[in-house]
N, CA, C and O atoms as a printed pandas DataFrame, in Angstrom:
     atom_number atom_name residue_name chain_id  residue_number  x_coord  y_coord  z_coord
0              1         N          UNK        A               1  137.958  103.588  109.932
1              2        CA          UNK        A               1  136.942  102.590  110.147
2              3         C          UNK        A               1  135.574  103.246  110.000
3              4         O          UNK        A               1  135.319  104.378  110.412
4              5         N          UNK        A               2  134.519  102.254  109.234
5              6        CA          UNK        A               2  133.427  102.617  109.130
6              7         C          UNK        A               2  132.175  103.221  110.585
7              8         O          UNK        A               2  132.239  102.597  111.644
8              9         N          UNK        A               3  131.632  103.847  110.522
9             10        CA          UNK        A               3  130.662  103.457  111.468
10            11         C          UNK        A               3  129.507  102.608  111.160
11            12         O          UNK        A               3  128.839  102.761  110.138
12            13         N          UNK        A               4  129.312  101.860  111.900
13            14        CA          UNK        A               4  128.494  100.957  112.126
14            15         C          UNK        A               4  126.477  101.404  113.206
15            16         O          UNK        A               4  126.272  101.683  114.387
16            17         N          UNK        A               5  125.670  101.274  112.225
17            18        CA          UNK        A               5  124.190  101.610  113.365
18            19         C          UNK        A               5  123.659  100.320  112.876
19            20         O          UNK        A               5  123.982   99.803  111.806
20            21         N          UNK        A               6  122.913   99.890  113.643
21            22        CA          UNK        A               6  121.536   98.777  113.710
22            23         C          UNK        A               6  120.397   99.313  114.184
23            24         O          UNK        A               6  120.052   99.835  115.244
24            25         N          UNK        A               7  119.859   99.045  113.083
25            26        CA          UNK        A               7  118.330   99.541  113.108
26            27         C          UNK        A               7  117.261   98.247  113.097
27            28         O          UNK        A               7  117.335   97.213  112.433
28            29         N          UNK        A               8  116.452   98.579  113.864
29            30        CA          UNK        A               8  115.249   97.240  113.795
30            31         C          UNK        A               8  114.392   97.688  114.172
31            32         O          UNK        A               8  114.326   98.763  114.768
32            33         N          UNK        A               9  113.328   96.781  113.845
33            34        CA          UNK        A               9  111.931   97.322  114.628
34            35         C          UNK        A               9  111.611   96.028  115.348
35            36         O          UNK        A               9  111.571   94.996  114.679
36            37         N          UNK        A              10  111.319   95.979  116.996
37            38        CA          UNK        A              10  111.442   94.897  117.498
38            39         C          UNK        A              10  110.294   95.629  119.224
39            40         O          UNK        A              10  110.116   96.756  119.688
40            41         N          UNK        A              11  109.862   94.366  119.575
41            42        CA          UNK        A              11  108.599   94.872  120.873
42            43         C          UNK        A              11  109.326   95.319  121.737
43            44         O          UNK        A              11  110.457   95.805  121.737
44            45         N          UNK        A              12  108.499   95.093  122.562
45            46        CA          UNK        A              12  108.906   95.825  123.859
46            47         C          UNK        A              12  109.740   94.338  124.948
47            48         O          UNK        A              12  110.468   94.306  125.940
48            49         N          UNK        A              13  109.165   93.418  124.137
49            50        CA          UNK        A              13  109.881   92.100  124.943
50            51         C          UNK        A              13  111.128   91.371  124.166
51            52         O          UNK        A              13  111.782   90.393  124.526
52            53         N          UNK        A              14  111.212   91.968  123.281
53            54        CA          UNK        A              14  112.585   92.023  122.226
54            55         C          UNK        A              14  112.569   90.933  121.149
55            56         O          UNK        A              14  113.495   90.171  120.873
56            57         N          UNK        A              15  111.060   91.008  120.452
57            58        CA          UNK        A              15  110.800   90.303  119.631
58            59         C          UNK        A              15  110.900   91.003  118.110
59            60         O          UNK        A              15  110.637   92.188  117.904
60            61         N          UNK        A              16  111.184   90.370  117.428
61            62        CA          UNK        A              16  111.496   90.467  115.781
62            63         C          UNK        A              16  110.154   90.789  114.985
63            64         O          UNK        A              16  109.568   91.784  114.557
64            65         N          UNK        A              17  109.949   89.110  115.024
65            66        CA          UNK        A              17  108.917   88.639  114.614
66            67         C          UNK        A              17  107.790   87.761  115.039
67            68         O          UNK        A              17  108.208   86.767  115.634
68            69         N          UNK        A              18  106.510   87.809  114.926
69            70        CA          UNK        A              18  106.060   86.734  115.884
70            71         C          UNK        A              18  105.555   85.484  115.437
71            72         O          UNK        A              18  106.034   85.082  114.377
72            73         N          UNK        A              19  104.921   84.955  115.851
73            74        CA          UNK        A              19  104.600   83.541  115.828
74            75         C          UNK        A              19  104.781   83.501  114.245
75            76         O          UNK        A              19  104.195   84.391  113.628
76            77         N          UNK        A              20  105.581   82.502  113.457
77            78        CA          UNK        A              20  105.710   81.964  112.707
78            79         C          UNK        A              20  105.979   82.814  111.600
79            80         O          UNK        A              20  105.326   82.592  110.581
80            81         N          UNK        A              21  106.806   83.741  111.589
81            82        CA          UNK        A              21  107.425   84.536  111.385
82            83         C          UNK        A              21  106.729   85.934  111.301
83            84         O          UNK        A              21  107.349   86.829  110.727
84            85         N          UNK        A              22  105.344   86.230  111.887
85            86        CA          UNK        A              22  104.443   87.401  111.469
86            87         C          UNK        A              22  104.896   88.239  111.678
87            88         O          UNK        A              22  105.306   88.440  112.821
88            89         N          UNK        A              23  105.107   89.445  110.364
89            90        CA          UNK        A              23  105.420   90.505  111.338
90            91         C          UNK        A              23  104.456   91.830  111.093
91            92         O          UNK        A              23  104.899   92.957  110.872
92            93         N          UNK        A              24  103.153   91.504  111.170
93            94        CA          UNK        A              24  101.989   91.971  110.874
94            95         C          UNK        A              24  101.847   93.149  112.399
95            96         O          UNK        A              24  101.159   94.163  112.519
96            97         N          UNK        A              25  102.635   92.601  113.215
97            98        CA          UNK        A              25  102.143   93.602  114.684
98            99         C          UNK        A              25  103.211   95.153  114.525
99           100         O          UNK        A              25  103.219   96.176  115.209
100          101         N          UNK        A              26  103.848   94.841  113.591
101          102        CA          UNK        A              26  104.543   96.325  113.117
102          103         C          UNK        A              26  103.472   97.298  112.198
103          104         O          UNK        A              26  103.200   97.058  111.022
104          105         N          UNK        A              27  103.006   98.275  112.866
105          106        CA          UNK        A              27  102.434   99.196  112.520
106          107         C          UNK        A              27  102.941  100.212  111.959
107          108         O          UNK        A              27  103.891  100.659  112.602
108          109         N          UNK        A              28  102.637  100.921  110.767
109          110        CA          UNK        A              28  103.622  101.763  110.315
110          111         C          UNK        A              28  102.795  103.391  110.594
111          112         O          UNK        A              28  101.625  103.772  110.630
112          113         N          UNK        A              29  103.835  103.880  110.717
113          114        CA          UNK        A              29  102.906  105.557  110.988
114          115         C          UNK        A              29  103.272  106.325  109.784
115          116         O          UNK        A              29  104.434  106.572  109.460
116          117         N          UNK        A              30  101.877  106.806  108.932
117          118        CA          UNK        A              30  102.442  107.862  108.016
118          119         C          UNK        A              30  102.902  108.896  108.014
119          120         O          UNK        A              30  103.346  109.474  107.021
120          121         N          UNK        A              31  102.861  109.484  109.627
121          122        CA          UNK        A              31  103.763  110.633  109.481
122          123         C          UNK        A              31  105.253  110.570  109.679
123          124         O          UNK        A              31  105.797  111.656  109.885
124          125         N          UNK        A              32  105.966  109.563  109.655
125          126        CA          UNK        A              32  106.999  109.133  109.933
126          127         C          UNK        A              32  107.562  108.904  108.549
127          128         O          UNK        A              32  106.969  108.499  107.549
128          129         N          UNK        A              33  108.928  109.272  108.709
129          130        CA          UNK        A              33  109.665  110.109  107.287
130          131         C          UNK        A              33  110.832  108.870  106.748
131          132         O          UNK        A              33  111.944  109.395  106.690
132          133         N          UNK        A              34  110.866  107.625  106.409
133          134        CA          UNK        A              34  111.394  107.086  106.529
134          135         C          UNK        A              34  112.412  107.302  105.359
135          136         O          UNK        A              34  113.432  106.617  105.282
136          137         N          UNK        A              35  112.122  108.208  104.515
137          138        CA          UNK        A              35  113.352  108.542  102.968
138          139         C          UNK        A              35  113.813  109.151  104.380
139          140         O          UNK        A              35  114.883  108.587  104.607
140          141         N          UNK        A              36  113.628  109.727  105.076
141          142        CA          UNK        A              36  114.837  110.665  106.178
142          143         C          UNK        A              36  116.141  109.650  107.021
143          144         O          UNK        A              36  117.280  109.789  107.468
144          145         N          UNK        A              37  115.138  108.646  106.874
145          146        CA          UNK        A              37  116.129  107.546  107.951
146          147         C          UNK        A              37  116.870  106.873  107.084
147          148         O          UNK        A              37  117.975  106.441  107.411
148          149         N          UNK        A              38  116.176  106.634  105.432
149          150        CA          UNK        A              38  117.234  105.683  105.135
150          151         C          UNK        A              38  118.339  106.724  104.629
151          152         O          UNK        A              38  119.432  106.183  104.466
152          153         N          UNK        A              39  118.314  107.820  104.400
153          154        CA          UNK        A              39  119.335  108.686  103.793
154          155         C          UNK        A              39  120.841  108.408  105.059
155          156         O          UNK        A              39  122.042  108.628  104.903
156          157         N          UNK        A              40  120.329  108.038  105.851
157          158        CA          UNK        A              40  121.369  107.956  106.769
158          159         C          UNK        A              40  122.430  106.686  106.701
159          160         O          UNK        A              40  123.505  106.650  107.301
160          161         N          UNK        A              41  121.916  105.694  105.874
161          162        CA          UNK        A              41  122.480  104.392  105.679
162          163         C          UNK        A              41  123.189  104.178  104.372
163          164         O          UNK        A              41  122.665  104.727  103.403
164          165         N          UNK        A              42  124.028  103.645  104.212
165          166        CA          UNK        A              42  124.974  103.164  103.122
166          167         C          UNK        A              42  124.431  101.729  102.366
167          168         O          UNK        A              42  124.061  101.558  101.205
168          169         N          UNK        A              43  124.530  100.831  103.432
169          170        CA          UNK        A              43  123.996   99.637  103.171
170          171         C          UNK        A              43  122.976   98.799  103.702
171          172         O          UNK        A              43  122.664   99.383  104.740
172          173         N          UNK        A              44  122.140   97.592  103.594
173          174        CA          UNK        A              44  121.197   97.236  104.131
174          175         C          UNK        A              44  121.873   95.558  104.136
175          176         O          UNK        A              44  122.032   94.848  103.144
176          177         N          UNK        A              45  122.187   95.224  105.543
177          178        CA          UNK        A              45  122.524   94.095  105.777
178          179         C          UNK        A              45  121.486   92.716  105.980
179          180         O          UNK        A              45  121.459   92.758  107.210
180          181         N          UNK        A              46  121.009   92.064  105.789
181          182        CA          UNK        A              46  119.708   91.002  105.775
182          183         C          UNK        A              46  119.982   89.659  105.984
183          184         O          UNK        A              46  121.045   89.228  105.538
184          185         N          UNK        A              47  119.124   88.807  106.660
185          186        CA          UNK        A              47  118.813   87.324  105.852
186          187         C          UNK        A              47  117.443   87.302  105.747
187          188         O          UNK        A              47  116.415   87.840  106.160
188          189         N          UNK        A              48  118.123   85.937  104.580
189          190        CA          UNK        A              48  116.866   84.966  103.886
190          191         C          UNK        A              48  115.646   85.643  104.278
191          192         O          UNK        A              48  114.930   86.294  103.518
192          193         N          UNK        A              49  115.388   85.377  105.963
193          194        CA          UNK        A              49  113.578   85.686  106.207
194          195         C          UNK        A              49  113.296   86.991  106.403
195          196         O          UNK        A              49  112.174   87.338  106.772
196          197         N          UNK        A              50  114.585   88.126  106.110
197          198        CA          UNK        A              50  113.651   89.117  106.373
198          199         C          UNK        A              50  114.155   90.032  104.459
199          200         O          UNK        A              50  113.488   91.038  104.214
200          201         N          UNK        A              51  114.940   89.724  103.649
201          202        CA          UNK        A              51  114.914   90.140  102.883
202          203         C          UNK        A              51  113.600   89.014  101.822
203          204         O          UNK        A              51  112.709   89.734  101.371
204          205         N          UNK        A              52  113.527   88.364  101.656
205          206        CA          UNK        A              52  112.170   87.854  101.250
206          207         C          UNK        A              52  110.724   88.677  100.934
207          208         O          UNK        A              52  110.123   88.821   99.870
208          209         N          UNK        A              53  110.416   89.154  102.297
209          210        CA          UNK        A              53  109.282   89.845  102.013
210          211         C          UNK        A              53  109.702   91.236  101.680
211          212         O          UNK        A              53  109.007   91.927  100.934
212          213         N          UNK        A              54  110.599   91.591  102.102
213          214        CA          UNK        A              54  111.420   93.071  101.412
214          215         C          UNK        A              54  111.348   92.709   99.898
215          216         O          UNK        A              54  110.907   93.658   99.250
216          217         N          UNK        A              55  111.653   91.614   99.140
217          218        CA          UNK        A              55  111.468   91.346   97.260
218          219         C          UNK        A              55  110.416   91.610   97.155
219          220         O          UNK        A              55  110.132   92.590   96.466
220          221         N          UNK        A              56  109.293   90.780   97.851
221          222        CA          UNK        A              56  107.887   90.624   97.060
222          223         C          UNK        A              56  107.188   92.265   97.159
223          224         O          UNK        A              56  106.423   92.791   96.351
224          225         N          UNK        A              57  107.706   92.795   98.345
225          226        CA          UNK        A              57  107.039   94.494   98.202
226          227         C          UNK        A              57  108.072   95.463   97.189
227          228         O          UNK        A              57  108.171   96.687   97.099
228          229         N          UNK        A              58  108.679   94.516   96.586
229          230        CA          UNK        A              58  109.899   95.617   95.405
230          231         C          UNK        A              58  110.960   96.440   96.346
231          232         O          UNK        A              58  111.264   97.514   95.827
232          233         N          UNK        A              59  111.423   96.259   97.263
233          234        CA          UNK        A              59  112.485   96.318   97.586
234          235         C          UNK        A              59  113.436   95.962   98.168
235          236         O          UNK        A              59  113.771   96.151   99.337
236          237         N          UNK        A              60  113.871   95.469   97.427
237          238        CA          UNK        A              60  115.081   94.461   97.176
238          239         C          UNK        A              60  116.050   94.978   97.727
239          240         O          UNK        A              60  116.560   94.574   98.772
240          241         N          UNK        A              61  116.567   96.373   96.767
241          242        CA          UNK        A              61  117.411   96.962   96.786
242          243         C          UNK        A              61  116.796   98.683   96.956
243          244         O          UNK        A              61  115.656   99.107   97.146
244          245         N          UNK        A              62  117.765   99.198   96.834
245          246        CA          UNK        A              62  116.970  100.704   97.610
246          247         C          UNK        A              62  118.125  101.642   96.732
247          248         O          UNK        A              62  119.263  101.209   96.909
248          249         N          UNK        A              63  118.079  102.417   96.144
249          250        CA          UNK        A              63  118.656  103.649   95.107
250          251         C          UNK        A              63  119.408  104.147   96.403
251          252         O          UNK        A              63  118.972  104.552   97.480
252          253         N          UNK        A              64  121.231  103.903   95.717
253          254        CA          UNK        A              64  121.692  104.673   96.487
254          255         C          UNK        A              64  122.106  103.938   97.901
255          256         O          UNK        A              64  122.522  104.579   98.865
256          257         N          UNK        A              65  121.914  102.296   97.898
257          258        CA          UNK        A              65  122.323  101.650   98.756
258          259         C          UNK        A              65  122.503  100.212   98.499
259          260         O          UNK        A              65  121.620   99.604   97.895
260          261         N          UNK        A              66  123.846   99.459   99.010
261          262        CA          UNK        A              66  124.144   98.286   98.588
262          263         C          UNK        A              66  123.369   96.849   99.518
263          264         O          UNK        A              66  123.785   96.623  100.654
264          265         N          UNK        A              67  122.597   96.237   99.101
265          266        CA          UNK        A              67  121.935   95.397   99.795
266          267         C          UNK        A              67  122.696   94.156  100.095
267          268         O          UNK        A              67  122.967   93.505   99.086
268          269         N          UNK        A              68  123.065   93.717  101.095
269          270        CA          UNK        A              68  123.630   92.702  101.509
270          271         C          UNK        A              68  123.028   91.399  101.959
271          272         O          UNK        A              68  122.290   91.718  102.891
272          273         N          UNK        A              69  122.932   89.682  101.729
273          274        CA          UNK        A              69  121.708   88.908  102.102
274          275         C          UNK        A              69  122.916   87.798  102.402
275          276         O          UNK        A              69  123.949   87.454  101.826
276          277         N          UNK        A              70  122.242   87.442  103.577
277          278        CA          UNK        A              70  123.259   86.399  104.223
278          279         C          UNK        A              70  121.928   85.103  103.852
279          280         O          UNK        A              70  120.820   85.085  104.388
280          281         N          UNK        A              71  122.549   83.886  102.577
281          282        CA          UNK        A              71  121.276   82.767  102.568
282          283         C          UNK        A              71  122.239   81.652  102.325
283          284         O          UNK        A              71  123.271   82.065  101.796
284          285         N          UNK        A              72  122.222   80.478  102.528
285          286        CA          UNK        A              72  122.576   79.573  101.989
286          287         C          UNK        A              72  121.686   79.036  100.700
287          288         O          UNK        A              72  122.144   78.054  100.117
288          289         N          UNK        A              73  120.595   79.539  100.270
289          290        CA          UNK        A              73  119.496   78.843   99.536
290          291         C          UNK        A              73  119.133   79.649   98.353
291          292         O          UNK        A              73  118.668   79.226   97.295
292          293         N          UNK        A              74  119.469   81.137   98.748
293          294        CA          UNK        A              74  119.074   82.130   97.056
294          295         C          UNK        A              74  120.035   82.054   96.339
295          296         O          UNK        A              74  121.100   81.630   96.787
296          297         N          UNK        A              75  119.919   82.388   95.237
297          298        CA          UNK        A              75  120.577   82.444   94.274
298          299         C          UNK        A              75  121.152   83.772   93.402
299          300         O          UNK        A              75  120.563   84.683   92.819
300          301         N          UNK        A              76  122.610   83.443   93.592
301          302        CA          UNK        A              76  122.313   85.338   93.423
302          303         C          UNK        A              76  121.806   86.060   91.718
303          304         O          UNK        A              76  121.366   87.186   91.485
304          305         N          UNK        A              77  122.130   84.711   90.576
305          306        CA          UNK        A              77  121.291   85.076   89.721
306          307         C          UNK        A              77  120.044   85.048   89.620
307          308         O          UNK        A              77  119.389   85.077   88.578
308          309         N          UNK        A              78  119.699   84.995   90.606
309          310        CA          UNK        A              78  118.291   85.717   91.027
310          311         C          UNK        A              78  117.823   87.013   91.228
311          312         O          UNK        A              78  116.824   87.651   90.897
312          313         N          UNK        A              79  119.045   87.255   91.995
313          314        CA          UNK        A              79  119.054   88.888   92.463
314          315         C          UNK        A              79  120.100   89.578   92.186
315          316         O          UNK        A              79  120.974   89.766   93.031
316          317         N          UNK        A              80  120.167   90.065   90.940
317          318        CA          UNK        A              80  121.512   90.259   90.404
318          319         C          UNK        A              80  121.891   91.966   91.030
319          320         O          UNK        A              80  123.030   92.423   90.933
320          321         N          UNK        A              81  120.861   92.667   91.591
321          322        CA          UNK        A              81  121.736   93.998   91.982
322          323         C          UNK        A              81  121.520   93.896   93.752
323          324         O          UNK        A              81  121.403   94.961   94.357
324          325         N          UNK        A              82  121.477   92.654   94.488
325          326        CA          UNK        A              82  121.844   92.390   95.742
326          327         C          UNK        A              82  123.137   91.623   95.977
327          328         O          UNK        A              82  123.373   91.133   94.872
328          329         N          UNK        A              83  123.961   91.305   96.687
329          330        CA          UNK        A              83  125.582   90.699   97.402
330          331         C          UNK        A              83  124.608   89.828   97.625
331          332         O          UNK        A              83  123.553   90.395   97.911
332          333         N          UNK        A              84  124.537   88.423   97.601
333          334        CA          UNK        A              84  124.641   87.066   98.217
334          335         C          UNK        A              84  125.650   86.456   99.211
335          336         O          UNK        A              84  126.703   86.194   98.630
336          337         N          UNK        A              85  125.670   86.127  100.597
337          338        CA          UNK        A              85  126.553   85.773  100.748
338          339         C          UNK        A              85  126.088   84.385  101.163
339          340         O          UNK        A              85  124.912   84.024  101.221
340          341         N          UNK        A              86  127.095   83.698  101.427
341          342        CA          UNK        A              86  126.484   82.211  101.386
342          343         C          UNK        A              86  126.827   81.709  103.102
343          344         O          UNK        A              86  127.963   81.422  103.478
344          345         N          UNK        A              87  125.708   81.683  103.921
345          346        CA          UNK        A              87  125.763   81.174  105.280
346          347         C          UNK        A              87  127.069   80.382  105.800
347          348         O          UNK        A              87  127.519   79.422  105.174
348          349         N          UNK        A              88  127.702   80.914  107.127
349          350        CA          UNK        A              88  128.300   80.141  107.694
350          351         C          UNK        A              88  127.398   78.736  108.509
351          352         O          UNK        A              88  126.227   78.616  108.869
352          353         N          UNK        A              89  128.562   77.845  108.566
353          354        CA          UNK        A              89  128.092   76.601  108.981
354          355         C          UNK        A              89  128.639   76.268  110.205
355          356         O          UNK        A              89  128.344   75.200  110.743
């Protein structure tokens, strides 16, 4: 069996994102090595609202890792080197 980590970036009151989906209060630090962290991951599991703005900054997908998107609404010939999966109901 695989191992399994979850990674997020989330407050101190166990918020995601804020008001209306912002997630502008995530500050990023440049000395912080993040090719170090993703080397640690296989795959990148997502939905709809948070792989979205992951496209429009070009990464979609990440060299060296299989991107996974849980949407009922994309299309995966849209995103032909991401997994689509299509929402449970």
């Amino acid at each position: 069996m695989r191992r399994m980590r979850y990674s997020v970036a989330m407050s101190l009151d166990g918020y995601i994102a804020g008001r209306n989906g912002a997630f502008d209060w995530i500050k990023m630090d440049p000395d912080f090595d993040f090719g170090a962290v993703f080397k640690q991951f296989d795959t990148i599991f997502a939905g709809r609202g948070t792989f979205e703005p992951m496209a429009a900054a070009g990464c979609a997908s990440m060299p060296g890792m299989k991107t996974i998107v849980v949407s009922r609404t994309l299309r995966p010939e849209d995103h032909p080197d991401v997994l689509i999966v299509p929402g449970i109901e």
